[in-house]
């Protein structure tokens, strides 16, 4: 699982701190090691020189015949100076003649380590201690000088730990200096990188977020490194390009919306025109249905006017006149309802009601007098989300085409069933007519394709039906039956208005 990434500031300060610690550690170790060794050598040489000076002054006092008090005073003055911790004077037989020491060297007795009869001048030696106490040989520096004139030698000693402590103190000072210097570099680097990189990058990030929100008025500060400034200019250029592209896209979308609205208006106009054409066909088909009742009513009026007919008979004639008038009224109302309906709103609609309403409209048609319409509707058919008026228009158009193709005689079967997947509803309209010519069956839903003689059809009916069904998210296709006749299959998705 990846953690939250560190910020740029923290990454920079962490990297700088690690780099400075590594460099300071390695450099400090090398400097302390080298300078400590050099300083120790230098201090050792300095101690040797002090030892030589002290030995010469003591030997000079002894050689001049000065008393022991004078020698003691000289030795004490050297010890008080801090560079010498002990002075041992041996006689010619190697016995200690006089000792001048600090507290730390009281238990140490250096042993001369060369023949006292031989004369060496200014030869420095480190000697072993005579006791096995806590003071180790490496803790002290001893220098032996031959004295002569009955005096065997002088050994001068200094506690080496003082020299080592001084060099260690210097090393600590160097480490402190390196740490302070590294901290100064870290602070300087932090503020420099913050000014040159972090703040400009944070500004770029802020502007990039605004750009992602669709705000193209980018404001870039002039500070920062060259690369950061180049990146800022690239971001500004990108924002300008995006703004131009957005403006162009907005303009194109507006043009597309305008074109779509025009297409929708044109489609609605075509649908209305096709509907008016079907209304004209329906009107022609119901003319005799209105003419016959009118003729009967006129005849009944003449009969009612005859005074020789009794009252009961007149009452019967009047009742028959009323029924014929109601029949005419129902036919005209159904036709007007179909002609006026032009809704666009989609609702959950029962296709069974659509089919029955279309059949009711077609029932008075003269051409349907010799046609048997059979309905095969399954139970529990779910509603579909369509516009009912336009769905009725599709069914009326299919029924009109079927009736005209059969020339008023035959059979129409209308089936309604659920799809195999349960997500669609299928309407099947079959007729017993001659079917669709094979040369146009693939283009039957194209505009101006018709099977009717020239001048008897617009060729827009099925094209409009195809457009209406597609607008509902469905499909419509045509095929010929093996036993003869045409079959139209409509599939609509089951949708519910929540």
Short mmCIF file of N, CA and C in Angstrom, two decimals, residues 192-327:
data_model
loop_
_atom_site.label_atom_id
_atom_site.label_comp_id
_atom_site.label_asym_id
_atom_site.label_seq_id
_atom_site.Cartn_x
_atom_site.Cartn_y
_atom_site.Cartn_z
N UNK A 192 16.88 29.21 -1.04
CA UNK A 192 17.18 29.41 -2.45
C UNK A 192 16.29 28.53 -3.32
N UNK A 193 16.21 27.23 -2.97
CA UNK A 193 15.39 26.32 -3.75
C UNK A 193 13.91 26.65 -3.63
N UNK A 194 13.51 27.14 -2.44
CA UNK A 194 12.11 27.55 -2.28
C UNK A 194 11.78 28.70 -3.22
N UNK A 195 12.70 29.66 -3.31
CA UNK A 195 12.48 30.82 -4.17
C UNK A 195 12.54 30.45 -5.65
N UNK A 196 13.52 29.61 -6.00
CA UNK A 196 13.76 29.31 -7.41
C UNK A 196 12.86 28.20 -7.95
N UNK A 197 12.48 27.25 -7.09
CA UNK A 197 11.77 26.07 -7.59
C UNK A 197 10.42 25.86 -6.91
N UNK A 198 10.44 25.77 -5.57
CA UNK A 198 9.23 25.32 -4.86
C UNK A 198 8.06 26.27 -5.09
N UNK A 199 8.26 27.57 -4.82
CA UNK A 199 7.14 28.51 -4.97
C UNK A 199 6.66 28.60 -6.41
N UNK A 200 7.57 28.71 -7.41
CA UNK A 200 7.08 28.71 -8.79
C UNK A 200 6.34 27.43 -9.16
N UNK A 201 6.82 26.27 -8.67
CA UNK A 201 6.15 25.01 -8.97
C UNK A 201 4.77 24.96 -8.30
N UNK A 202 4.69 25.46 -7.05
CA UNK A 202 3.39 25.51 -6.37
C UNK A 202 2.42 26.42 -7.13
N UNK A 203 2.94 27.51 -7.65
CA UNK A 203 2.10 28.40 -8.45
C UNK A 203 1.63 27.70 -9.73
N UNK A 204 2.57 26.95 -10.34
CA UNK A 204 2.19 26.19 -11.54
C UNK A 204 1.12 25.15 -11.21
N UNK A 205 1.28 24.50 -10.06
CA UNK A 205 0.29 23.50 -9.64
C UNK A 205 -1.08 24.16 -9.45
N UNK A 206 -1.10 25.31 -8.79
CA UNK A 206 -2.36 26.03 -8.55
C UNK A 206 -3.00 26.42 -9.88
N UNK A 207 -2.18 26.92 -10.81
CA UNK A 207 -2.72 27.34 -12.10
C UNK A 207 -3.19 26.13 -12.90
N UNK A 208 -2.47 24.99 -12.77
CA UNK A 208 -2.89 23.78 -13.48
C UNK A 208 -4.24 23.29 -12.96
N UNK A 209 -4.45 23.39 -11.64
CA UNK A 209 -5.73 23.00 -11.05
C UNK A 209 -6.85 23.91 -11.59
N UNK A 210 -6.58 25.21 -11.65
CA UNK A 210 -7.57 26.15 -12.19
C UNK A 210 -7.86 25.83 -13.66
N UNK A 211 -6.79 25.46 -14.39
CA UNK A 211 -6.97 25.10 -15.79
C UNK A 211 -7.85 23.86 -15.91
N UNK A 212 -7.64 22.89 -15.00
CA UNK A 212 -8.48 21.69 -15.01
C UNK A 212 -9.93 22.00 -14.69
N UNK A 213 -10.18 23.08 -13.94
CA UNK A 213 -11.55 23.49 -13.61
C UNK A 213 -12.18 24.33 -14.71
N UNK A 214 -11.43 24.52 -15.82
CA UNK A 214 -11.98 25.27 -16.93
C UNK A 214 -11.75 26.77 -16.85
N UNK A 215 -10.84 27.20 -15.96
CA UNK A 215 -10.51 28.62 -15.84
C UNK A 215 -9.21 28.87 -16.59
N UNK A 216 -9.31 29.60 -17.68
CA UNK A 216 -8.17 29.75 -18.58
C UNK A 216 -7.39 31.04 -18.36
N UNK A 217 -7.78 31.87 -17.38
CA UNK A 217 -7.04 33.10 -17.10
C UNK A 217 -5.85 32.78 -16.20
N UNK A 218 -4.82 32.20 -16.78
CA UNK A 218 -3.63 31.76 -16.03
C UNK A 218 -2.77 32.97 -15.69
N UNK A 219 -2.32 33.04 -14.43
CA UNK A 219 -1.40 34.09 -13.99
C UNK A 219 -0.12 33.44 -13.50
N UNK A 220 0.99 33.69 -14.19
CA UNK A 220 2.28 33.09 -13.87
C UNK A 220 3.23 34.16 -13.36
N UNK A 221 3.83 33.91 -12.19
CA UNK A 221 4.81 34.85 -11.64
C UNK A 221 6.10 34.77 -12.45
N UNK A 222 6.88 35.85 -12.44
CA UNK A 222 8.10 35.93 -13.25
C UNK A 222 9.30 35.29 -12.61
N UNK A 223 9.23 34.86 -11.35
CA UNK A 223 10.39 34.29 -10.66
C UNK A 223 10.61 32.84 -11.02
N UNK A 224 11.69 32.29 -10.44
CA UNK A 224 11.98 30.88 -10.63
C UNK A 224 13.12 30.64 -11.59
N UNK A 225 13.57 29.40 -11.63
CA UNK A 225 14.65 29.01 -12.51
C UNK A 225 14.20 29.06 -13.96
N UNK A 226 15.18 28.98 -14.86
CA UNK A 226 14.89 29.08 -16.28
C UNK A 226 13.93 27.99 -16.73
N UNK A 227 14.19 26.75 -16.29
CA UNK A 227 13.34 25.63 -16.69
C UNK A 227 11.92 25.80 -16.18
N UNK A 228 11.79 26.32 -14.95
CA UNK A 228 10.46 26.53 -14.38
C UNK A 228 9.72 27.61 -15.17
N UNK A 229 10.43 28.67 -15.54
CA UNK A 229 9.81 29.73 -16.34
C UNK A 229 9.38 29.20 -17.71
N UNK A 230 10.22 28.34 -18.31
CA UNK A 230 9.85 27.76 -19.60
C UNK A 230 8.60 26.89 -19.44
N UNK A 231 8.54 26.14 -18.34
CA UNK A 231 7.35 25.33 -18.08
C UNK A 231 6.12 26.20 -17.88
N UNK A 232 6.29 27.32 -17.20
CA UNK A 232 5.17 28.25 -16.98
C UNK A 232 4.67 28.81 -18.31
N UNK A 233 5.61 29.22 -19.17
CA UNK A 233 5.21 29.75 -20.48
C UNK A 233 4.50 28.67 -21.31
N UNK A 234 4.99 27.42 -21.20
CA UNK A 234 4.33 26.33 -21.92
C UNK A 234 2.91 26.12 -21.41
N UNK A 235 2.71 26.26 -20.08
CA UNK A 235 1.38 26.11 -19.50
C UNK A 235 0.45 27.23 -19.97
N UNK A 236 0.98 28.44 -20.05
CA UNK A 236 0.18 29.57 -20.53
C UNK A 236 -0.22 29.33 -21.99
N UNK A 237 0.76 28.87 -22.80
CA UNK A 237 0.45 28.60 -24.20
C UNK A 237 -0.60 27.50 -24.33
N UNK A 238 -0.47 26.47 -23.49
CA UNK A 238 -1.45 25.38 -23.52
C UNK A 238 -2.83 25.87 -23.13
N UNK A 239 -2.89 26.76 -22.13
CA UNK A 239 -4.19 27.29 -21.69
C UNK A 239 -4.85 28.11 -22.81
N UNK A 240 -4.02 28.86 -23.55
CA UNK A 240 -4.58 29.65 -24.66
C UNK A 240 -5.12 28.74 -25.75
N UNK A 241 -4.34 27.67 -26.05
CA UNK A 241 -4.81 26.73 -27.07
C UNK A 241 -6.11 26.05 -26.62
N UNK A 242 -6.15 25.65 -25.35
CA UNK A 242 -7.36 25.01 -24.83
C UNK A 242 -8.56 25.96 -24.87
N UNK A 243 -8.31 27.23 -24.55
CA UNK A 243 -9.40 28.21 -24.58
C UNK A 243 -9.92 28.37 -26.01
N UNK A 244 -8.97 28.46 -26.97
CA UNK A 244 -9.40 28.59 -28.36
C UNK A 244 -10.17 27.36 -28.82
N UNK A 245 -9.65 26.17 -28.43
CA UNK A 245 -10.34 24.94 -28.80
C UNK A 245 -11.71 24.85 -28.15
N UNK A 246 -11.80 25.30 -26.88
CA UNK A 246 -13.10 25.28 -26.20
C UNK A 246 -14.08 26.20 -26.90
N UNK A 247 -13.58 27.41 -27.26
CA UNK A 247 -14.46 28.36 -27.95
C UNK A 247 -14.93 27.79 -29.28
N UNK A 248 -13.98 27.16 -30.02
CA UNK A 248 -14.36 26.56 -31.29
C UNK A 248 -15.36 25.42 -31.08
N UNK A 249 -15.09 24.61 -30.04
CA UNK A 249 -15.99 23.49 -29.76
C UNK A 249 -17.37 23.98 -29.35
N UNK A 250 -17.39 25.05 -28.52
CA UNK A 250 -18.67 25.62 -28.11
C UNK A 250 -19.45 26.12 -29.32
N UNK A 251 -18.72 26.78 -30.23
CA UNK A 251 -19.37 27.29 -31.43
C UNK A 251 -19.92 26.14 -32.29
N UNK A 252 -19.11 25.07 -32.41
CA UNK A 252 -19.56 23.93 -33.21
C UNK A 252 -20.75 23.23 -32.55
N UNK A 253 -20.71 23.15 -31.21
CA UNK A 253 -21.84 22.54 -30.50
C UNK A 253 -23.11 23.35 -30.73
N UNK A 254 -22.97 24.68 -30.67
CA UNK A 254 -24.13 25.53 -30.92
C UNK A 254 -24.66 25.31 -32.33
N UNK A 255 -23.71 25.19 -33.30
CA UNK A 255 -24.14 24.95 -34.67
C UNK A 255 -24.83 23.59 -34.80
N UNK A 256 -24.26 22.57 -34.11
CA UNK A 256 -24.86 21.24 -34.16
C UNK A 256 -26.25 21.24 -33.51
N UNK A 257 -26.35 21.95 -32.37
CA UNK A 257 -27.66 22.03 -31.71
C UNK A 257 -28.68 22.72 -32.61
N UNK A 258 -28.22 23.77 -33.29
CA UNK A 258 -29.12 24.47 -34.21
C UNK A 258 -29.53 23.55 -35.35
N UNK A 259 -28.52 22.82 -35.89
CA UNK A 259 -28.83 21.90 -36.99
C UNK A 259 -29.75 20.77 -36.51
N UNK A 260 -29.50 20.30 -35.26
CA UNK A 260 -30.35 19.24 -34.72
C UNK A 260 -31.79 19.73 -34.55
N UNK A 261 -31.92 20.96 -34.06
CA UNK A 261 -33.26 21.52 -33.91
C UNK A 261 -33.97 21.63 -35.26
N UNK A 262 -33.19 22.04 -36.28
CA UNK A 262 -33.78 22.13 -37.61
C UNK A 262 -34.19 20.74 -38.12
N UNK A 263 -33.30 19.74 -37.83
CA UNK A 263 -33.64 18.38 -38.25
C UNK A 263 -34.88 17.86 -37.53
N UNK A 264 -34.95 18.17 -36.22
CA UNK A 264 -36.13 17.74 -35.46
C UNK A 264 -37.40 18.40 -36.00
N UNK A 265 -37.26 19.69 -36.33
CA UNK A 265 -38.42 20.38 -36.91
C UNK A 265 -38.82 19.75 -38.25
N UNK A 266 -37.77 19.45 -39.05
CA UNK A 266 -38.06 18.83 -40.35
C UNK A 266 -38.68 17.45 -40.16
N UNK A 267 -38.12 16.69 -39.18
CA UNK A 267 -38.67 15.36 -38.93
C UNK A 267 -40.12 15.45 -38.47
N UNK A 268 -40.40 16.40 -37.56
CA UNK A 268 -41.78 16.57 -37.09
C UNK A 268 -42.70 16.98 -38.22
N UNK A 269 -42.15 17.83 -39.12
CA UNK A 269 -42.97 18.27 -40.25
C UNK A 269 -43.29 17.09 -41.17
N UNK A 270 -42.26 16.23 -41.38
CA UNK A 270 -42.49 15.05 -42.23
C UNK A 270 -43.49 14.11 -41.58
N UNK A 271 -43.33 13.92 -40.25
CA UNK A 271 -44.27 13.05 -39.54
C UNK A 271 -45.69 13.59 -39.64
N UNK A 272 -45.82 14.93 -39.47
CA UNK A 272 -47.16 15.53 -39.58
C UNK A 272 -47.71 15.38 -40.99
N UNK A 273 -46.80 15.57 -41.98
CA UNK A 273 -47.26 15.45 -43.37
C UNK A 273 -47.71 14.03 -43.67
N UNK A 274 -46.93 13.06 -43.18
CA UNK A 274 -47.33 11.67 -43.40
C UNK A 274 -48.63 11.34 -42.69
N UNK A 275 -48.77 11.94 -41.50
CA UNK A 275 -50.00 11.69 -40.75
C UNK A 275 -51.21 12.29 -41.47
N UNK A 276 -51.01 13.49 -42.02
CA UNK A 276 -52.10 14.11 -42.77
C UNK A 276 -52.45 13.27 -43.99
N UNK A 277 -51.38 12.69 -44.60
CA UNK A 277 -51.65 11.83 -45.76
C UNK A 277 -52.46 10.61 -45.34
N UNK A 278 -52.09 10.02 -44.17
CA UNK A 278 -52.85 8.86 -43.70
C UNK A 278 -54.26 9.27 -43.30
N UNK A 279 -54.39 10.50 -42.76
CA UNK A 279 -55.74 10.99 -42.42
C UNK A 279 -56.58 11.11 -43.68
N UNK A 280 -55.94 11.59 -44.77
CA UNK A 280 -56.67 11.68 -46.03
C UNK A 280 -57.12 10.32 -46.52
N UNK A 281 -56.20 9.33 -46.38
CA UNK A 281 -56.57 7.97 -46.79
C UNK A 281 -57.69 7.42 -45.90
N UNK A 282 -57.60 7.71 -44.59
CA UNK A 282 -58.65 7.25 -43.68
C UNK A 282 -59.98 7.94 -43.98
N UNK A 283 -59.91 9.23 -44.29
CA UNK A 283 -61.14 9.98 -44.58
C UNK A 283 -61.84 9.41 -45.80
N UNK A 284 -61.01 9.11 -46.82
CA UNK A 284 -61.60 8.51 -48.03
C UNK A 284 -62.20 7.15 -47.71
N UNK A 285 -61.58 6.44 -46.80
CA UNK A 285 -62.07 5.10 -46.46
C UNK A 285 -63.35 5.10 -45.66
N UNK A 286 -63.61 6.16 -44.90
CA UNK A 286 -64.81 6.19 -44.05
C UNK A 286 -65.94 7.00 -44.69
N UNK A 287 -65.73 7.48 -45.92
CA UNK A 287 -66.77 8.29 -46.55
C UNK A 287 -68.07 7.51 -46.68
N UNK A 288 -67.94 6.22 -47.08
CA UNK A 288 -69.17 5.44 -47.23
C UNK A 288 -69.78 5.13 -45.89
N UNK A 289 -68.91 5.04 -44.81
CA UNK A 289 -69.44 4.76 -43.48
C UNK A 289 -70.28 5.93 -42.96
N UNK A 290 -69.97 7.12 -43.47
CA UNK A 290 -70.77 8.28 -43.09
C UNK A 290 -71.95 8.46 -44.05
N UNK A 291 -71.68 8.16 -45.33
CA UNK A 291 -72.74 8.33 -46.34
C UNK A 291 -73.93 7.42 -46.11
N UNK A 292 -73.70 6.17 -45.79
CA UNK A 292 -74.80 5.22 -45.56
C UNK A 292 -75.69 5.64 -44.40
N UNK A 293 -75.13 5.97 -43.23
CA UNK A 293 -76.02 6.43 -42.14
C UNK A 293 -76.79 7.69 -42.49
N UNK A 294 -76.15 8.60 -43.26
CA UNK A 294 -76.87 9.82 -43.65
C UNK A 294 -78.07 9.50 -44.54
N UNK A 295 -77.86 8.58 -45.45
CA UNK A 295 -78.96 8.18 -46.34
C UNK A 295 -80.09 7.56 -45.53
N UNK A 296 -79.70 6.72 -44.55
CA UNK A 296 -80.72 6.08 -43.70
C UNK A 296 -81.46 7.11 -42.88
N UNK A 297 -80.73 8.08 -42.34
CA UNK A 297 -81.36 9.12 -41.52
C UNK A 297 -82.36 9.93 -42.35
N UNK A 298 -81.94 10.27 -43.58
CA UNK A 298 -82.85 11.04 -44.45
C UNK A 298 -84.13 10.24 -44.73
N UNK A 299 -83.97 8.93 -44.97
CA UNK A 299 -85.15 8.08 -45.21
C UNK A 299 -86.04 8.01 -43.99
N UNK A 300 -85.41 7.88 -42.82
CA UNK A 300 -86.21 7.83 -41.59
C UNK A 300 -86.95 9.14 -41.36
N UNK A 301 -86.33 10.26 -41.73
CA UNK A 301 -87.00 11.55 -41.57
C UNK A 301 -88.29 11.59 -42.41
N UNK A 302 -88.19 11.08 -43.65
CA UNK A 302 -89.38 11.05 -44.51
C UNK A 302 -90.48 10.16 -43.91
N UNK A 303 -90.03 9.04 -43.33
CA UNK A 303 -91.02 8.13 -42.73
C UNK A 303 -91.67 8.74 -41.51
N UNK A 304 -90.88 9.42 -40.71
CA UNK A 304 -91.44 10.05 -39.51
C UNK A 304 -92.42 11.15 -39.89
N UNK A 305 -92.19 11.79 -41.03
CA UNK A 305 -93.08 12.88 -41.47
C UNK A 305 -94.45 12.35 -41.96
N UNK A 306 -94.50 11.04 -42.27
CA UNK A 306 -95.75 10.45 -42.74
C UNK A 306 -96.71 10.30 -41.56
N UNK A 307 -97.89 10.96 -41.65
CA UNK A 307 -98.84 10.97 -40.54
C UNK A 307 -99.59 9.65 -40.41
N UNK A 308 -99.49 8.83 -41.44
CA UNK A 308 -100.22 7.57 -41.38
C UNK A 308 -99.53 6.52 -40.51
N UNK A 309 -98.26 6.76 -40.18
CA UNK A 309 -97.50 5.81 -39.37
C UNK A 309 -97.80 6.08 -37.90
N UNK A 310 -98.03 4.99 -37.16
CA UNK A 310 -98.40 5.17 -35.75
C UNK A 310 -97.21 5.64 -34.92
N UNK A 311 -97.51 6.03 -33.70
CA UNK A 311 -96.49 6.63 -32.81
C UNK A 311 -95.40 5.65 -32.44
N UNK A 312 -95.75 4.37 -32.19
CA UNK A 312 -94.72 3.39 -31.81
C UNK A 312 -93.70 3.18 -32.93
N UNK A 313 -94.21 3.16 -34.16
CA UNK A 313 -93.31 2.97 -35.29
C UNK A 313 -92.40 4.17 -35.45
N UNK A 314 -92.98 5.37 -35.27
CA UNK A 314 -92.16 6.58 -35.36
C UNK A 314 -91.06 6.57 -34.29
N UNK A 315 -91.44 6.10 -33.09
CA UNK A 315 -90.46 6.04 -32.01
C UNK A 315 -89.31 5.09 -32.37
N UNK A 316 -89.65 3.98 -33.03
CA UNK A 316 -88.61 3.02 -33.46
C UNK A 316 -87.69 3.67 -34.50
N UNK A 317 -88.31 4.43 -35.44
CA UNK A 317 -87.50 5.08 -36.47
C UNK A 317 -86.56 6.12 -35.85
N UNK A 318 -87.10 6.86 -34.88
CA UNK A 318 -86.27 7.87 -34.22
C UNK A 318 -85.09 7.22 -33.48
N UNK A 319 -85.32 6.07 -32.84
CA UNK A 319 -84.23 5.36 -32.13
C UNK A 319 -83.15 4.91 -33.11
N UNK A 320 -83.61 4.41 -34.28
CA UNK A 320 -82.64 3.97 -35.28
C UNK A 320 -81.86 5.15 -35.84
N UNK A 321 -82.55 6.31 -35.99
CA UNK A 321 -81.85 7.53 -36.43
C UNK A 321 -80.79 7.94 -35.42
N UNK A 322 -81.13 7.82 -34.11
CA UNK A 322 -80.16 8.19 -33.07
C UNK A 322 -78.92 7.29 -33.13
N UNK A 323 -79.12 5.97 -33.31
CA UNK A 323 -78.00 5.05 -33.36
C UNK A 323 -77.10 5.33 -34.56
N UNK A 324 -77.73 5.62 -35.73
CA UNK A 324 -76.93 5.93 -36.91
C UNK A 324 -76.13 7.21 -36.69
N UNK A 325 -76.75 8.21 -36.04
CA UNK A 325 -76.04 9.46 -35.76
C UNK A 325 -74.88 9.24 -34.79
N UNK A 326 -75.11 8.40 -33.77
CA UNK A 326 -74.03 8.09 -32.81
C UNK A 326 -72.87 7.37 -33.50
N UNK A 327 -73.25 6.48 -34.46
CA UNK A 327 -72.20 5.78 -35.20
C UNK A 327 -71.37 6.76 -36.00
#
